[in-house]
Tab-separated table of N, CA, C and O in Angstrom:
chain	number	residue	atom	x	y	z
A	1	UNK	N	10.323	22.605	-26.423
A	1	UNK	CA	10.538	21.172	-26.341
A	1	UNK	C	9.815	20.624	-25.111
A	1	UNK	O	9.960	21.130	-24.006
A	2	UNK	N	9.048	19.582	-25.305
A	2	UNK	CA	8.346	18.931	-24.198
A	2	UNK	C	9.207	17.841	-23.606
A	2	UNK	O	9.926	17.150	-24.298
A	3	UNK	N	9.072	17.706	-22.313
A	3	UNK	CA	9.774	16.627	-21.633
A	3	UNK	C	8.742	15.725	-20.977
A	3	UNK	O	7.813	16.203	-20.327
A	4	UNK	N	8.883	14.431	-21.178
A	4	UNK	CA	7.956	13.458	-20.621
A	4	UNK	C	8.637	12.755	-19.456
A	4	UNK	O	9.785	12.324	-19.556
A	5	UNK	N	7.911	12.659	-18.360
A	5	UNK	CA	8.423	11.948	-17.184
A	5	UNK	C	7.572	10.710	-16.992
A	5	UNK	O	6.351	10.799	-16.832
A	6	UNK	N	8.198	9.551	-17.052
A	6	UNK	CA	7.492	8.294	-16.826
A	6	UNK	C	7.202	8.136	-15.346
A	6	UNK	O	8.092	8.255	-14.515
A	7	UNK	N	5.923	7.865	-15.044
A	7	UNK	CA	5.524	7.668	-13.654
A	7	UNK	C	4.675	6.405	-13.550
A	7	UNK	O	3.979	6.040	-14.482
A	8	UNK	N	4.757	5.766	-12.398
A	8	UNK	CA	4.006	4.546	-12.137
A	8	UNK	C	3.105	4.780	-10.924
A	8	UNK	O	3.544	5.321	-9.913
A	9	UNK	N	1.850	4.352	-11.058
A	9	UNK	CA	0.897	4.467	-9.946
A	9	UNK	C	1.175	3.354	-8.931
A	9	UNK	O	1.302	2.185	-9.297
A	10	UNK	N	1.239	3.720	-7.656
A	10	UNK	CA	1.495	2.752	-6.592
A	10	UNK	C	0.345	2.835	-5.585
A	10	UNK	O	0.179	3.849	-4.909
A	11	UNK	N	-0.462	1.770	-5.526
A	11	UNK	CA	-1.554	1.684	-4.551
A	11	UNK	C	-1.106	0.987	-3.284
A	11	UNK	O	-1.633	1.217	-2.210
A	12	UNK	N	-0.149	0.066	-3.448
A	12	UNK	CA	0.404	-0.658	-2.299
A	12	UNK	C	1.839	-1.007	-2.624
A	12	UNK	O	2.221	-1.107	-3.791
A	13	UNK	N	2.628	-1.153	-1.576
A	13	UNK	CA	4.024	-1.534	-1.758
A	13	UNK	C	4.526	-2.267	-0.533
A	13	UNK	O	3.927	-2.196	0.531
A	14	UNK	N	5.635	-2.958	-0.726
A	14	UNK	CA	6.251	-3.725	0.358
A	14	UNK	C	7.445	-2.931	0.876
A	14	UNK	O	8.326	-2.555	0.104
A	15	UNK	N	7.436	-2.671	2.185
A	15	UNK	CA	8.474	-1.866	2.824
A	15	UNK	C	9.249	-2.695	3.844
A	15	UNK	O	8.724	-3.656	4.397
A	16	UNK	N	10.475	-2.261	4.093
A	16	UNK	CA	11.233	-2.845	5.194
A	16	UNK	C	10.651	-2.277	6.492
A	16	UNK	O	9.962	-1.243	6.467
A	17	UNK	N	10.920	-2.904	7.625
A	17	UNK	CA	10.436	-2.340	8.886
A	17	UNK	C	10.913	-0.896	9.101
A	17	UNK	O	10.155	-0.055	9.583
A	18	UNK	N	12.142	-0.608	8.709
A	18	UNK	CA	12.678	0.751	8.874
A	18	UNK	C	11.912	1.750	8.010
A	18	UNK	O	11.581	2.853	8.456
A	19	UNK	N	11.623	1.381	6.749
A	19	UNK	CA	10.870	2.258	5.853
A	19	UNK	C	9.456	2.479	6.379
A	19	UNK	O	8.916	3.584	6.311
A	20	UNK	N	8.856	1.421	6.932
A	20	UNK	CA	7.505	1.537	7.487
A	20	UNK	C	7.479	2.486	8.679
A	20	UNK	O	6.587	3.331	8.781
A	21	UNK	N	8.432	2.355	9.579
A	21	UNK	CA	8.489	3.242	10.750
A	21	UNK	C	8.637	4.693	10.310
A	21	UNK	O	7.970	5.584	10.842
A	22	UNK	N	9.483	4.932	9.326
A	22	UNK	CA	9.669	6.296	8.822
A	22	UNK	C	8.370	6.838	8.224
A	22	UNK	O	7.979	7.976	8.493
A	23	UNK	N	7.668	6.012	7.425
A	23	UNK	CA	6.384	6.429	6.849
A	23	UNK	C	5.369	6.698	7.945
A	23	UNK	O	4.641	7.693	7.898
A	24	UNK	N	5.309	5.824	8.942
A	24	UNK	CA	4.362	5.971	10.050
A	24	UNK	C	4.614	7.259	10.841
A	24	UNK	O	3.679	7.905	11.306
A	25	UNK	N	5.884	7.651	10.967
A	25	UNK	CA	6.225	8.880	11.690
A	25	UNK	C	5.951	10.128	10.854
A	25	UNK	O	5.505	11.138	11.381
A	26	UNK	N	6.231	10.074	9.550
A	26	UNK	CA	6.138	11.266	8.712
A	26	UNK	C	4.771	11.466	8.067
A	26	UNK	O	4.366	12.607	7.845
A	27	UNK	N	4.060	10.378	7.757
A	27	UNK	CA	2.787	10.512	7.049
A	27	UNK	C	1.820	9.377	7.417
A	27	UNK	O	1.426	8.590	6.552
A	28	UNK	N	1.416	9.288	8.665
A	28	UNK	CA	0.572	8.169	9.100
A	28	UNK	C	-0.807	8.147	8.443
A	28	UNK	O	-1.399	7.085	8.284
A	29	UNK	N	-1.322	9.299	8.039
A	29	UNK	CA	-2.656	9.358	7.445
A	29	UNK	C	-2.711	8.782	6.030
A	29	UNK	O	-3.796	8.563	5.504
A	30	UNK	N	-1.567	8.553	5.412
A	30	UNK	CA	-1.559	7.991	4.064
A	30	UNK	C	-1.775	6.481	4.072
A	30	UNK	O	-2.100	5.892	3.053
A	31	UNK	N	-1.631	5.849	5.244
A	31	UNK	CA	-1.723	4.391	5.349
A	31	UNK	C	-3.174	3.961	5.547
A	31	UNK	O	-3.814	4.340	6.522
A	32	UNK	N	-3.675	3.162	4.610
A	32	UNK	CA	-5.028	2.614	4.724
A	32	UNK	C	-5.003	1.316	5.522
A	32	UNK	O	-5.818	1.114	6.417
A	33	UNK	N	-4.064	0.428	5.183
A	33	UNK	CA	-3.950	-0.840	5.906
A	33	UNK	C	-2.535	-1.383	5.751
A	33	UNK	O	-1.781	-0.954	4.883
A	34	UNK	N	-2.204	-2.325	6.627
A	34	UNK	CA	-0.899	-2.971	6.571
A	34	UNK	C	-1.069	-4.476	6.727
A	34	UNK	O	-2.073	-4.940	7.273
A	35	UNK	N	-0.078	-5.206	6.233
A	35	UNK	CA	-0.066	-6.659	6.377
A	35	UNK	C	1.383	-7.088	6.534
A	35	UNK	O	2.254	-6.645	5.791
A	36	UNK	N	1.643	-7.909	7.517
A	36	UNK	CA	2.990	-8.421	7.750
A	36	UNK	C	3.292	-9.520	6.738
A	36	UNK	O	2.495	-10.442	6.561
A	37	UNK	N	4.445	-9.412	6.079
A	37	UNK	CA	4.912	-10.436	5.145
A	37	UNK	C	6.093	-11.121	5.832
A	37	UNK	O	7.168	-10.525	5.954
A	38	UNK	N	5.912	-12.348	6.321
A	38	UNK	CA	6.980	-13.013	7.073
A	38	UNK	C	8.230	-13.222	6.220
A	38	UNK	O	8.156	-13.340	4.995
A	39	UNK	N	9.370	-13.296	6.888
A	39	UNK	CA	10.619	-13.559	6.176
A	39	UNK	C	10.627	-15.001	5.677
A	39	UNK	O	9.891	-15.847	6.164
A	40	UNK	N	11.477	-15.249	4.703
A	40	UNK	CA	11.620	-16.591	4.159
A	40	UNK	C	12.301	-17.477	5.184
A	40	UNK	O	13.288	-17.080	5.805
A	41	UNK	N	11.794	-18.684	5.351
A	41	UNK	CA	12.342	-19.619	6.323
A	41	UNK	C	13.823	-19.855	6.044
A	41	UNK	O	14.231	-20.090	4.916
A	42	UNK	N	14.627	-19.769	7.087
A	42	UNK	CA	16.062	-20.014	6.967
A	42	UNK	C	16.883	-18.789	6.614
A	42	UNK	O	18.100	-18.866	6.531
A	43	UNK	N	16.237	-17.639	6.408
A	43	UNK	CA	16.972	-16.414	6.085
A	43	UNK	C	16.903	-15.456	7.265
A	43	UNK	O	15.969	-15.483	8.055
A	44	UNK	N	17.897	-14.606	7.353
A	44	UNK	CA	17.927	-13.595	8.404
A	44	UNK	C	16.915	-12.499	8.105
A	44	UNK	O	16.552	-12.253	6.961
A	45	UNK	N	16.488	-11.819	9.134
A	45	UNK	CA	15.619	-10.668	8.955
A	45	UNK	C	14.281	-10.831	9.654
A	45	UNK	O	13.973	-11.862	10.246
A	46	UNK	N	13.501	-9.772	9.575
A	46	UNK	CA	12.213	-9.714	10.247
A	46	UNK	C	11.048	-9.777	9.272
A	46	UNK	O	9.912	-9.654	9.659
A	47	UNK	N	11.316	-9.911	7.993
A	47	UNK	CA	10.257	-9.891	7.005
A	47	UNK	C	10.015	-8.482	6.519
A	47	UNK	O	10.834	-7.589	6.704
A	48	UNK	N	8.880	-8.276	5.902
A	48	UNK	CA	8.530	-6.979	5.311
A	48	UNK	C	7.114	-6.606	5.731
A	48	UNK	O	6.401	-7.397	6.352
A	49	UNK	N	6.702	-5.406	5.359
A	49	UNK	CA	5.361	-4.931	5.674
A	49	UNK	C	4.734	-4.411	4.387
A	49	UNK	O	5.293	-3.525	3.737
A	50	UNK	N	3.588	-4.987	4.015
A	50	UNK	CA	2.861	-4.519	2.835
A	50	UNK	C	1.930	-3.395	3.269
A	50	UNK	O	1.107	-3.575	4.168
A	51	UNK	N	2.071	-2.243	2.649
A	51	UNK	CA	1.273	-1.068	2.986
A	51	UNK	C	0.339	-0.760	1.820
A	51	UNK	O	0.772	-0.691	0.674
A	52	UNK	N	-0.946	-0.595	2.127
A	52	UNK	CA	-1.919	-0.122	1.150
A	52	UNK	C	-2.225	1.327	1.502
A	52	UNK	O	-2.481	1.653	2.660
A	53	UNK	N	-2.184	2.200	0.484
A	53	UNK	CA	-2.376	3.632	0.702
A	53	UNK	C	-3.832	4.043	0.501
A	53	UNK	O	-4.545	3.439	-0.299
A	54	UNK	N	-4.250	5.099	1.203
A	54	UNK	CA	-5.585	5.670	0.998
A	54	UNK	C	-5.710	6.212	-0.417
A	54	UNK	O	-6.718	6.001	-1.083
A	55	UNK	N	-4.717	6.938	-0.853
A	55	UNK	CA	-4.682	7.512	-2.198
A	55	UNK	C	-3.408	7.035	-2.883
A	55	UNK	O	-2.361	6.902	-2.238
A	56	UNK	N	-3.512	6.770	-4.167
A	56	UNK	CA	-2.350	6.275	-4.904
A	56	UNK	C	-1.220	7.295	-4.888
A	56	UNK	O	-1.444	8.501	-4.840
A	57	UNK	N	-0.017	6.760	-4.897
A	57	UNK	CA	1.178	7.597	-5.020
A	57	UNK	C	1.727	7.385	-6.422
A	57	UNK	O	1.547	6.317	-7.003
A	58	UNK	N	2.386	8.366	-6.959
A	58	UNK	CA	3.008	8.228	-8.269
A	58	UNK	C	4.515	8.322	-8.086
A	58	UNK	O	5.014	9.254	-7.475
A	59	UNK	N	5.221	7.318	-8.616
A	59	UNK	CA	6.670	7.213	-8.441
A	59	UNK	C	7.308	7.424	-9.815
A	59	UNK	O	6.923	6.791	-10.804
A	60	UNK	N	8.284	8.295	-9.866
A	60	UNK	CA	8.980	8.601	-11.117
A	60	UNK	C	9.816	7.418	-11.566
A	60	UNK	O	10.529	6.814	-10.773
A	61	UNK	N	9.704	7.070	-12.835
A	61	UNK	CA	10.547	6.042	-13.428
A	61	UNK	C	10.276	4.634	-12.974
A	61	UNK	O	11.049	3.745	-13.234
A	62	UNK	N	9.198	4.401	-12.264
A	62	UNK	CA	8.852	3.059	-11.849
A	62	UNK	C	9.697	2.522	-10.710
A	62	UNK	O	9.674	1.352	-10.400
A	63	UNK	N	10.482	3.387	-10.055
A	63	UNK	CA	11.292	2.951	-8.908
A	63	UNK	C	10.407	2.962	-7.693
A	63	UNK	O	9.838	3.985	-7.327
A	64	UNK	N	10.251	1.802	-7.061
A	64	UNK	CA	9.354	1.728	-5.903
A	64	UNK	C	10.111	1.548	-4.636
A	64	UNK	O	10.947	0.846	-4.407
């Protein structure tokens, strides 16, 4: 019996500052570029960080 695993290619994704710091500490060479995505006016938080990867990552089940 064959089993199929659905995977989605991810070239870039939006991370929280905490997720970005963890990625930067564990795998800094995977980051091609970053862009700050400001928070929405009137909401709490620091915004997000859009990360573009050198090589695509594949995520199981489309969960990013």
